[in-house]
């Protein structure tokens, strides 16, 4: 019996405009069996302090220190498009890879990102059974997990749920620490059935103004017939 072998080759595109170079040093290849990976690399312009990372259409901010960046992301099953974008004055540079991930599917992913450095925002997701998942309770009875907890600014904080149950899910943000940056704009992305033909997305936005407060961002529903398709 012959076996079919598929060779996966990463696609790397480097755009060098006006002298800015972006190098993605890790991941190295076009294949990963890890759900959480760190997008690491270097930007040639040391004056740049932040860059943007597009992961399958979700825009995140990453800190750049001495030209280096390191952003933890949760991959979707199948192909993942990852693009790093750096801007300096009127100049823009981009670098992108395609990364195939062989990981179990997740019915739900919730991603929190925000726009201030050196701030700590905590994502909390409460399931229909009223069990909340966050930094101090990272796993739930129905397989919910806080996969990524970032405490130094920008995010992402990422919650995933392998086998969702129907009902209403609530999202809260705890403004744990501001370090003098009182106002922070937060975006929360909800992705259901990522990487499948029934993928659905929602986005929530809120402004956080007081360190220590807990903010109700919104809620969303997973209907029974969505799980049975």
Coordinates of N, CA and C in Angstrom, one line a residue:
X1 N 0.9 -1.2 0.0 CA 0.0 0.0 0.0 C 0.9 1.2 0.0
X2 N 0.6 2.2 -0.9 CA 1.4 3.4 -0.9 C 0.7 4.4 0.0
X3 N 1.6 5.2 0.6 CA 1.1 6.3 1.5 C 1.4 7.6 0.8
X4 N 0.4 8.5 0.9 CA 0.6 9.8 0.3 C 1.3 10.7 1.3
X5 N 2.4 11.3 0.9 CA 3.2 12.2 1.7 C 3.1 13.6 1.2
X6 N 2.7 14.5 2.1 CA 2.5 15.9 1.8 C 3.7 16.7 2.4
X7 N 4.4 17.4 1.6 CA 5.5 18.3 2.0 C 5.0 19.7 2.2
X8 N 5.2 20.2 3.4 CA 4.7 21.5 3.8 C 5.9 22.4 3.8
X9 N 5.9 23.5 3.0 CA 7.0 24.4 2.9 C 6.5 25.8 3.4
X10 N 7.2 26.4 4.3 CA 6.8 27.7 4.8 C 7.0 28.8 3.7
X11 N 6.1 29.8 3.7 CA 6.3 30.9 2.7 C 6.7 32.1 3.5
X12 N 7.9 32.6 3.2 CA 8.4 33.8 3.9 C 8.5 34.9 2.9
X13 N 7.9 36.0 3.3 CA 8.0 37.2 2.4 C 8.6 38.3 3.2
X14 N 9.6 38.9 2.7 CA 10.2 40.1 3.4 C 10.1 41.3 2.5
X15 N 9.5 42.3 3.0 CA 9.4 43.6 2.2 C 10.3 44.6 2.9
X16 N 11.2 45.1 2.2 CA 12.2 46.1 2.7 C 11.9 47.4 2.0
X17 N 11.3 48.3 2.8 CA 11.0 49.6 2.3 C 11.7 50.6 3.1
X18 N 12.5 51.5 2.4 CA 13.2 52.6 3.0 C 14.2 52.1 4.1
X19 N 14.7 50.9 4.0 CA 15.7 50.4 4.9 C 15.3 49.6 6.1
X20 N 14.0 49.5 6.3 CA 13.6 48.7 7.5 C 13.5 47.2 7.1
X21 N 14.1 46.4 7.9 CA 14.1 44.9 7.7 C 13.4 44.2 8.8
X22 N 12.5 43.3 8.6 CA 11.9 42.5 9.6 C 12.3 41.0 9.4
X23 N 12.9 40.4 10.4 CA 13.2 39.0 10.3 C 12.4 38.2 11.3
X24 N 11.7 37.2 10.9 CA 11.0 36.3 11.8 C 11.9 35.1 12.0
X25 N 12.4 35.0 13.3 CA 13.4 34.0 13.6 C 12.7 32.7 14.1
X26 N 11.5 32.8 14.6 CA 10.8 31.6 15.1 C 9.3 31.9 15.0
X27 N 8.5 30.9 14.5 CA 8.8 29.6 14.1 C 9.7 29.5 12.9
X28 N 10.4 28.4 12.8 CA 11.4 28.2 11.7 C 10.8 27.6 10.4
X29 N 9.8 26.8 10.5 CA 9.3 26.0 9.4 C 7.8 26.3 9.2
X30 N 7.3 25.6 8.2 CA 5.9 25.7 7.9 C 4.9 24.8 8.6
X31 N 5.4 24.1 9.7 CA 4.6 23.1 10.3 C 4.8 23.2 11.8
X32 N 3.7 23.0 12.6 CA 3.9 23.0 14.1 C 2.8 22.0 14.6
X33 N 3.2 21.3 15.7 CA 2.3 20.5 16.5 C 1.9 21.2 17.8
X34 N 2.4 22.4 18.0 CA 2.2 23.1 19.2 C 1.0 24.1 19.0
X35 N 0.1 24.2 20.1 CA -1.0 25.1 20.0 C -0.5 26.5 20.3
X36 N 0.4 26.7 21.3 CA 0.9 28.0 21.6 C 2.3 28.1 21.1
X37 N 2.5 29.1 20.3 CA 3.9 29.4 19.8 C 4.3 30.8 20.0
X38 N 5.5 31.1 20.1 CA 6.0 32.5 20.2 C 6.5 32.9 18.9
X39 N 6.0 34.1 18.4 CA 6.4 34.7 17.2 C 7.6 35.6 17.6
X40 N 8.8 35.2 17.3 CA 10.0 35.9 17.7 C 10.8 36.5 16.5
X41 N 11.4 37.6 16.6 CA 12.2 38.1 15.5 C 12.9 39.4 15.8
X42 N 13.3 40.1 14.8 CA 14.1 41.3 14.9 C 13.7 42.3 13.9
X43 N 13.7 43.6 14.3 CA 13.4 44.7 13.4 C 14.7 45.6 13.3
X44 N 15.2 45.9 12.2 CA 16.5 46.6 12.0 C 16.5 48.0 12.6
X45 N 15.4 48.7 12.7 CA 15.3 50.0 13.2 C 15.1 50.0 14.7
X46 N 16.1 50.3 15.5 CA 16.1 50.2 16.9 C 15.2 51.3 17.6
X47 N 14.8 52.3 16.8 CA 13.9 53.4 17.4 C 12.5 52.9 17.4
X48 N 12.1 51.8 16.8 CA 10.8 51.3 16.8 C 10.5 50.6 18.2
X49 N 9.4 50.9 18.8 CA 9.1 50.4 20.2 C 7.9 49.4 20.2
X50 N 7.2 49.4 19.1 CA 6.1 48.5 19.0 C 5.9 48.1 17.5
X51 N 5.3 46.9 17.3 CA 5.0 46.4 16.0 C 3.6 45.8 16.1
X52 N 3.0 45.5 14.9 CA 1.7 44.8 14.8 C 1.8 43.5 14.2
X53 N 1.1 42.5 14.8 CA 1.1 41.2 14.3 C -0.3 40.8 13.9
X54 N -0.5 40.4 12.6 CA -1.8 39.9 12.1 C -1.7 38.4 12.1
X55 N -2.6 37.8 12.9 CA -2.7 36.3 13.0 C -4.1 35.9 12.6
X56 N -4.2 35.5 11.3 CA -5.5 35.0 10.8 C -6.6 36.1 10.8
X57 N -6.1 37.4 10.6 CA -7.1 38.5 10.6 C -7.2 39.2 11.9
X58 N -6.6 38.7 13.0 CA -6.7 39.4 14.3 C -5.4 40.2 14.4
X59 N -5.6 41.5 14.7 CA -4.4 42.5 14.8 C -4.0 42.6 16.2
X60 N -2.8 42.3 16.5 CA -2.3 42.4 17.9 C -1.0 43.3 17.9
X61 N -0.8 43.9 19.0 CA 0.4 44.8 19.2 C 1.5 44.0 20.0
X62 N 2.7 44.1 19.6 CA 3.8 43.5 20.4 C 4.9 44.6 20.7
X63 N 5.4 44.5 21.9 CA 6.5 45.4 22.3 C 7.7 45.0 21.5
X64 N 8.5 46.1 21.1 CA 9.8 45.9 20.5 C 10.9 46.5 21.4
X65 N 11.8 45.7 21.8 CA 12.9 46.2 22.7 C 14.3 45.9 22.0
X66 N 15.0 47.0 21.7 CA 16.3 46.9 21.1 C 16.2 46.1 19.8
X67 N 15.1 46.3 19.1 CA 14.8 45.6 17.8 C 14.2 44.3 17.9
X68 N 14.0 43.7 19.1 CA 13.5 42.3 19.2 C 12.1 42.3 19.7
X69 N 11.3 41.3 19.2 CA 9.9 41.1 19.6 C 9.7 39.7 19.9
X70 N 8.7 39.4 20.7 CA 8.3 38.1 21.1 C 6.9 38.1 21.5
X71 N 6.0 37.4 20.7 CA 4.6 37.5 21.0 C 4.0 36.0 21.1
X72 N 3.4 35.6 22.2 CA 2.8 34.3 22.3 C 1.4 34.3 21.6
X73 N 1.1 33.3 20.7 CA -0.2 33.3 20.1 C -0.6 31.8 20.1
X74 N -2.0 31.7 20.1 CA -2.6 30.3 20.0 C -3.0 30.1 18.5
X75 N -2.5 29.0 18.0 CA -2.7 28.7 16.6 C -4.1 28.1 16.4
X76 N -4.6 28.3 15.2 CA -5.8 27.6 14.7 C -5.4 26.3 14.1
X77 N -6.3 25.2 14.1 CA -5.9 24.0 13.3 C -5.9 24.3 11.8
X78 N -4.9 23.7 11.1 CA -4.8 24.0 9.7 C -3.8 25.1 9.4
X79 N -4.1 25.8 8.4 CA -3.1 26.9 7.9 C -3.3 28.2 8.8
X80 N -2.2 28.8 9.2 CA -2.3 30.0 9.9 C -1.4 31.1 9.1
X81 N -2.0 32.2 8.9 CA -1.3 33.3 8.2 C -0.8 34.3 9.3
X82 N 0.5 34.5 9.4 CA 1.1 35.4 10.4 C 1.9 36.4 9.7
X83 N 1.6 37.7 10.0 CA 2.3 38.8 9.4 C 2.7 39.8 10.4
X84 N 4.0 40.2 10.4 CA 4.5 41.2 11.3 C 4.6 42.5 10.5
X85 N 4.1 43.6 11.1 CA 4.1 44.9 10.4 C 4.8 45.9 11.3
X86 N 5.8 46.7 10.8 CA 6.5 47.7 11.5 C 6.4 49.0 10.8
X87 N 6.1 50.1 11.5 CA 6.0 51.4 10.9 C 6.9 52.4 11.6
X88 N 7.6 53.2 10.8 CA 8.5 54.2 11.4 C 8.4 55.5 10.5
X89 N 7.9 56.6 11.1 CA 7.6 57.8 10.4 C 6.6 57.4 9.2
X90 N 7.1 57.6 8.0 CA 6.2 57.3 6.8 C 6.6 55.9 6.2
X91 N 7.5 55.2 6.9 CA 8.0 53.9 6.3 C 7.2 52.8 6.9
X92 N 7.0 51.7 6.1 CA 6.4 50.5 6.5 C 7.1 49.3 6.0
X93 N 7.3 48.3 6.8 CA 7.8 47.0 6.4 C 7.0 45.9 6.9
X94 N 7.0 44.8 6.1 CA 6.2 43.6 6.5 C 7.0 42.3 6.3
X95 N 6.6 41.3 7.1 CA 7.2 40.0 6.9 C 6.1 39.0 7.3
X96 N 5.9 38.0 6.5 CA 4.8 37.1 6.7 C 5.2 35.6 6.5
X97 N 4.6 34.7 7.3 CA 4.8 33.3 7.1 C 3.4 32.6 7.1
X98 N 3.4 31.4 6.4 CA 2.2 30.5 6.5 C 2.7 29.3 7.3
X99 N 1.9 29.1 8.4 CA 2.3 28.0 9.3 C 1.1 27.0 9.5
X100 N 1.4 25.8 9.1 CA 0.3 24.7 9.2 C 0.4 24.1 10.6
X101 N -0.7 24.1 11.3 CA -0.7 23.6 12.7 C -1.6 22.3 12.8
X102 N -1.0 21.2 13.3 CA -1.7 20.0 13.5 C -2.0 19.9 15.0
X103 N -3.2 20.6 15.3 CA -3.6 20.6 16.7 C -5.1 20.3 16.8
X104 N -5.6 19.8 17.9 CA -7.0 19.5 18.1 C -7.8 20.8 17.9
X105 N -9.0 20.6 17.3 CA -9.9 21.7 17.1 C -10.4 22.2 18.4
X106 N -10.8 23.5 18.4 CA -11.4 24.2 19.6 C -12.7 24.8 19.1
X107 N -13.8 24.6 19.9 CA -15.0 25.2 19.5 C -15.0 26.7 19.7
X108 N -14.2 27.2 20.7 CA -14.3 28.6 21.1 C -12.9 29.1 21.4
X109 N -12.6 30.3 20.9 CA -11.4 31.1 21.3 C -11.8 32.5 21.6
X110 N -11.4 33.0 22.7 CA -11.6 34.4 23.1 C -10.3 35.1 23.3
X111 N -10.0 36.2 22.6 CA -8.7 36.8 22.7 C -8.9 38.3 23.1
X112 N -8.1 38.7 24.1 CA -8.1 40.1 24.6 C -6.8 40.7 24.3
X113 N -6.9 41.9 23.6 CA -5.7 42.7 23.3 C -6.0 44.2 23.8
X114 N -5.0 44.9 24.0 CA -5.2 46.3 24.4 C -4.1 47.2 24.0
X115 N -4.2 48.5 24.2 CA -3.3 49.5 23.5 C -2.3 50.2 24.3
X116 N -2.1 49.7 25.6 CA -1.1 50.4 26.4 C 0.0 49.4 26.9
X117 N 1.2 49.8 27.0 CA 2.3 49.0 27.5 C 2.4 49.1 29.0
X118 N 3.0 48.1 29.6 CA 3.2 48.1 31.1 C 1.9 48.2 31.8
X119 N 0.9 47.5 31.3 CA -0.4 47.4 32.0 C -0.8 46.0 32.0
X120 N -1.6 45.6 33.0 CA -2.0 44.2 33.2 C -3.5 44.1 33.2
X121 N -4.0 43.6 32.2 CA -5.5 43.3 32.1 C -5.7 41.8 32.1
X122 N -6.7 41.4 32.8 CA -7.0 40.0 33.0 C -8.4 39.7 32.3
X123 N -8.4 38.7 31.4 CA -9.5 38.2 30.8 C -10.3 37.2 31.6
X124 N -11.6 37.3 31.7 CA -12.4 36.3 32.4 C -13.6 36.0 31.5
X125 N -13.8 34.7 31.3 CA -14.9 34.1 30.5 C -15.7 33.2 31.4
X126 N -17.0 33.5 31.5 CA -17.9 32.7 32.3 C -18.8 31.9 31.4
X127 N -18.9 30.6 31.6 CA -19.6 29.7 30.7 C -21.1 29.6 31.2
X128 N -21.9 28.9 30.4 CA -23.3 28.8 30.8 C -23.6 28.1 32.1
X129 N -22.6 27.4 32.7 CA -22.8 26.8 34.0 C -22.3 27.7 35.1
X130 N -22.0 29.0 34.7 CA -21.6 30.0 35.7 C -20.2 29.8 36.3
X131 N -19.4 29.0 35.6 CA -18.0 28.8 36.0 C -17.1 29.8 35.2
X132 N -16.4 30.6 35.9 CA -15.5 31.6 35.3 C -14.1 31.1 35.2
X133 N -13.5 31.5 34.1 CA -12.1 31.1 33.8 C -11.2 32.3 33.7
X134 N -10.1 32.4 34.4 CA -9.2 33.6 34.4 C -7.9 33.2 35.0
X135 N -7.1 34.2 35.3 CA -5.7 33.9 35.7 C -5.6 33.1 37.0
X136 N -6.6 33.2 37.9 CA -6.5 32.5 39.2 C -7.4 31.2 39.2
X137 N -8.0 31.0 38.0 CA -8.8 29.7 37.8 C -8.7 29.4 36.4
X138 N -7.6 28.8 36.0 CA -7.3 28.7 34.6 C -7.9 27.5 33.8
X139 N -8.6 26.6 34.5 CA -9.2 25.5 33.8 C -10.6 25.3 34.4
X140 N -11.6 24.9 33.5 CA -13.0 24.7 33.9 C -13.4 23.3 33.7
X141 N -14.5 22.9 34.3 CA -15.0 21.5 34.2 C -15.4 21.1 32.8
X142 N -15.7 22.1 31.9 CA -16.1 21.7 30.6 C -15.0 21.9 29.6
X143 N -13.7 22.0 30.1 CA -12.5 22.0 29.3 C -12.1 23.4 28.8
X144 N -12.6 24.4 29.5 CA -12.1 25.8 29.2 C -10.7 26.0 29.8
X145 N -9.9 26.8 29.1 CA -8.5 27.0 29.5 C -8.1 28.4 29.2
X146 N -7.4 29.1 30.2 CA -6.7 30.3 29.9 C -5.3 29.9 29.4
X147 N -5.1 29.9 28.1 CA -3.8 29.4 27.5 C -2.7 30.4 27.6
X148 N -3.0 31.7 27.4 CA -2.0 32.7 27.4 C -2.4 33.8 28.4
X149 N -1.5 34.1 29.4 CA -1.7 35.2 30.3 C -0.6 36.2 30.3
X150 N -0.8 37.4 29.7 CA 0.3 38.4 29.5 C 0.1 39.5 30.6
X151 N 1.1 39.8 31.3 CA 1.0 40.8 32.4 C 1.8 42.1 32.2
X152 N 2.4 42.3 31.0 CA 3.2 43.4 30.8 C 2.8 44.3 29.7
X153 N 1.5 44.3 29.3 CA 1.0 45.2 28.3 C 0.7 44.5 26.9
X154 N -0.3 45.1 26.3 CA -0.8 44.8 24.9 C -1.5 43.5 24.8
X155 N -1.2 42.4 25.5 CA -1.8 41.1 25.3 C -0.9 40.3 24.3
X156 N -1.5 39.2 23.8 CA -2.9 38.8 24.0 C -3.1 37.9 25.2
X157 N -4.3 38.0 25.8 CA -4.7 36.9 26.7 C -5.7 36.1 26.0
X158 N -5.6 34.8 26.1 CA -6.3 33.9 25.2 C -7.0 32.8 26.0
X159 N -8.3 32.7 25.8 CA -9.1 31.6 26.4 C -9.6 30.7 25.3
X160 N -9.5 29.3 25.5 CA -10.0 28.4 24.5 C -10.9 27.4 25.2
X161 N -11.8 26.8 24.5 CA -12.7 25.8 25.0 C -12.9 24.7 23.9
X162 N -12.5 23.5 24.3 CA -12.5 22.4 23.3 C -13.9 22.0 22.8
X163 N -14.8 21.7 23.8 CA -16.1 21.2 23.5 C -17.1 22.2 24.1
X164 N -17.6 23.1 23.4 CA -18.5 24.1 23.9 C -19.9 23.5 24.2
X165 N -20.6 24.1 25.1 CA -22.0 23.7 25.4 C -22.9 24.9 25.0
X166 N -24.1 24.6 24.6 CA -25.0 25.7 24.2 C -25.3 26.6 25.4
X167 N -25.6 27.9 25.1 CA -25.9 28.8 26.1 C -25.2 30.1 26.0
X168 N -25.3 31.0 27.0 CA -24.7 32.3 27.0 C -23.4 32.3 27.7
X169 N -22.4 33.0 27.1 CA -21.1 33.2 27.7 C -20.9 34.6 28.0
X170 N -20.3 35.0 29.1 CA -20.1 36.4 29.5 C -18.6 36.7 29.6
X171 N -18.2 37.9 29.2 CA -16.8 38.3 29.1 C -16.7 39.5 30.1
X172 N -15.7 39.4 31.0 CA -15.3 40.5 31.9 C -13.8 40.7 31.7
X173 N -13.4 42.0 32.0 CA -12.0 42.3 32.1 C -11.7 42.9 33.5
X174 N -10.7 42.4 34.1 CA -10.2 43.0 35.4 C -9.0 43.9 35.1
X175 N -9.1 45.2 35.4 CA -8.0 46.1 35.1 C -7.0 45.9 36.4
X176 N -6.2 44.9 36.3 CA -5.4 44.5 37.5 C -4.4 45.6 37.9
X177 N -3.6 46.1 36.9 CA -2.6 47.1 37.2 C -2.4 48.1 36.0
X178 N -2.4 49.4 36.3 CA -2.2 50.3 35.2 C -0.8 50.9 35.1
X179 N 0.0 50.9 36.2 CA 1.3 51.4 36.3 C 1.3 52.9 35.8
X180 N 0.3 53.6 36.1 CA 0.3 55.1 35.7 C -0.4 55.3 34.4
X181 N -0.7 54.3 33.6 CA -1.4 54.5 32.4 C -2.9 54.2 32.6
X182 N -3.6 55.2 33.1 CA -5.0 55.0 33.6 C -5.9 54.5 32.5
X183 N -5.9 55.1 31.3 CA -6.9 54.8 30.3 C -6.3 53.7 29.3
X184 N -7.0 52.7 29.1 CA -6.6 51.7 28.1 C -7.8 51.2 27.3
X185 N -7.6 51.1 26.0 CA -8.6 50.6 25.1 C -8.4 49.2 24.9
X186 N -9.5 48.4 25.1 CA -9.4 46.9 24.9 C -10.3 46.4 23.8
X187 N -9.8 45.5 23.1 CA -10.6 44.8 22.1 C -10.6 43.3 22.5
X188 N -11.8 42.7 22.4 CA -12.0 41.3 22.6 C -12.6 40.6 21.4
X189 N -11.9 39.6 20.9 CA -12.3 38.9 19.7 C -12.8 37.5 20.1
X190 N -14.0 37.2 19.7 CA -14.6 35.9 19.9 C -14.6 35.1 18.6
X191 N -14.0 33.9 18.6 CA -14.0 33.1 17.4 C -14.6 31.7 17.7
X192 N -15.6 31.4 17.0 CA -16.3 30.1 17.2 C -15.9 29.2 16.0
X193 N -15.5 28.0 16.4 CA -15.3 26.9 15.3 C -14.2 27.4 14.3
X194 N -13.1 27.9 14.9 CA -12.1 28.5 14.1 C -11.5 27.4 13.1
X195 N -11.3 27.8 11.9 CA -10.7 27.0 10.9 C -11.6 26.0 10.2
X196 N -12.9 26.1 10.6 CA -13.9 25.2 9.9 C -14.8 26.0 9.0
X197 N -15.7 25.3 8.3 CA -16.7 26.0 7.4 C -17.7 26.7 8.2
X198 N -17.9 26.5 9.5 CA -18.9 27.2 10.2 C -18.3 28.2 11.2
X199 N -17.1 28.7 10.9 CA -16.5 29.7 11.7 C -17.3 31.0 11.8
X200 N -17.4 31.5 13.1 CA -18.1 32.7 13.3 C -17.2 33.6 14.2
X201 N -17.4 35.0 14.0 CA -16.5 35.9 14.8 C -17.4 37.1 15.3
X202 N -17.0 37.5 16.5 CA -17.6 38.7 17.1 C -16.4 39.6 17.7
X203 N -16.7 40.9 17.7 CA -15.7 41.8 18.3 C -16.4 42.7 19.3
X204 N -15.7 42.9 20.5 CA -16.2 43.8 21.5 C -15.1 44.8 21.8
X205 N -15.5 46.1 22.1 CA -14.6 47.1 22.4 C -15.0 47.8 23.7
X206 N -14.0 48.2 24.5 CA -14.3 48.9 25.7 C -13.2 49.8 26.1
X207 N -13.4 50.8 26.9 CA -12.4 51.7 27.5 C -12.3 51.5 29.0
X208 N -11.1 51.2 29.5 CA -10.9 51.0 30.9 C -10.2 52.2 31.5
X209 N -10.7 52.7 32.6 CA -10.2 54.0 33.1 C -9.7 53.9 34.5
X210 N -10.0 52.8 35.2 CA -9.6 52.8 36.6 C -8.9 51.5 37.0
X211 N -7.7 51.5 37.4 CA -7.0 50.3 37.9 C -7.7 49.7 39.1
X212 N -7.9 48.3 39.0 CA -8.6 47.6 40.1 C -10.0 47.3 39.8
X213 N -10.6 48.0 38.8 CA -12.0 47.8 38.5 C -12.2 46.6 37.6
X214 N -13.4 46.0 37.7 CA -13.8 44.9 36.9 C -14.9 45.4 35.9
X215 N -14.7 45.1 34.6 CA -15.6 45.6 33.6 C -16.3 44.5 32.9
X216 N -17.6 44.7 32.7 CA -18.4 43.7 31.9 C -18.3 44.1 30.5
X217 N -17.7 43.3 29.6 CA -17.5 43.7 28.2 C -18.7 43.3 27.4
X218 N -19.3 42.2 27.6 CA -20.5 41.8 26.8 C -20.7 40.3 26.9
X219 N -21.6 39.8 26.2 CA -21.9 38.3 26.2 C -22.2 37.9 24.8
X220 N -22.1 36.6 24.6 CA -22.4 36.0 23.3 C -23.1 34.6 23.5
X221 N -23.7 34.1 22.5 CA -24.5 32.9 22.6 C -23.9 31.8 21.6
X222 N -23.9 30.6 22.1 CA -23.7 29.5 21.2 C -25.0 28.6 21.2
X223 N -25.5 28.5 20.0 CA -26.8 27.9 19.9 C -26.6 26.4 19.7
X224 N -27.6 25.6 20.1 CA -27.5 24.1 20.0 C -27.3 23.6 18.6
X225 N -28.0 24.2 17.6 CA -27.8 23.7 16.3 C -26.5 24.0 15.7
X226 N -25.8 25.0 16.2 CA -24.4 25.3 15.7 C -23.4 24.1 16.1
X227 N -23.7 23.5 17.2 CA -22.8 22.4 17.6 C -23.1 21.1 16.9
X228 N -24.3 21.0 16.3 CA -24.7 19.7 15.7 C -24.5 19.7 14.2
X229 N -24.0 20.8 13.6 CA -23.8 20.9 12.2 C -22.5 20.1 11.8

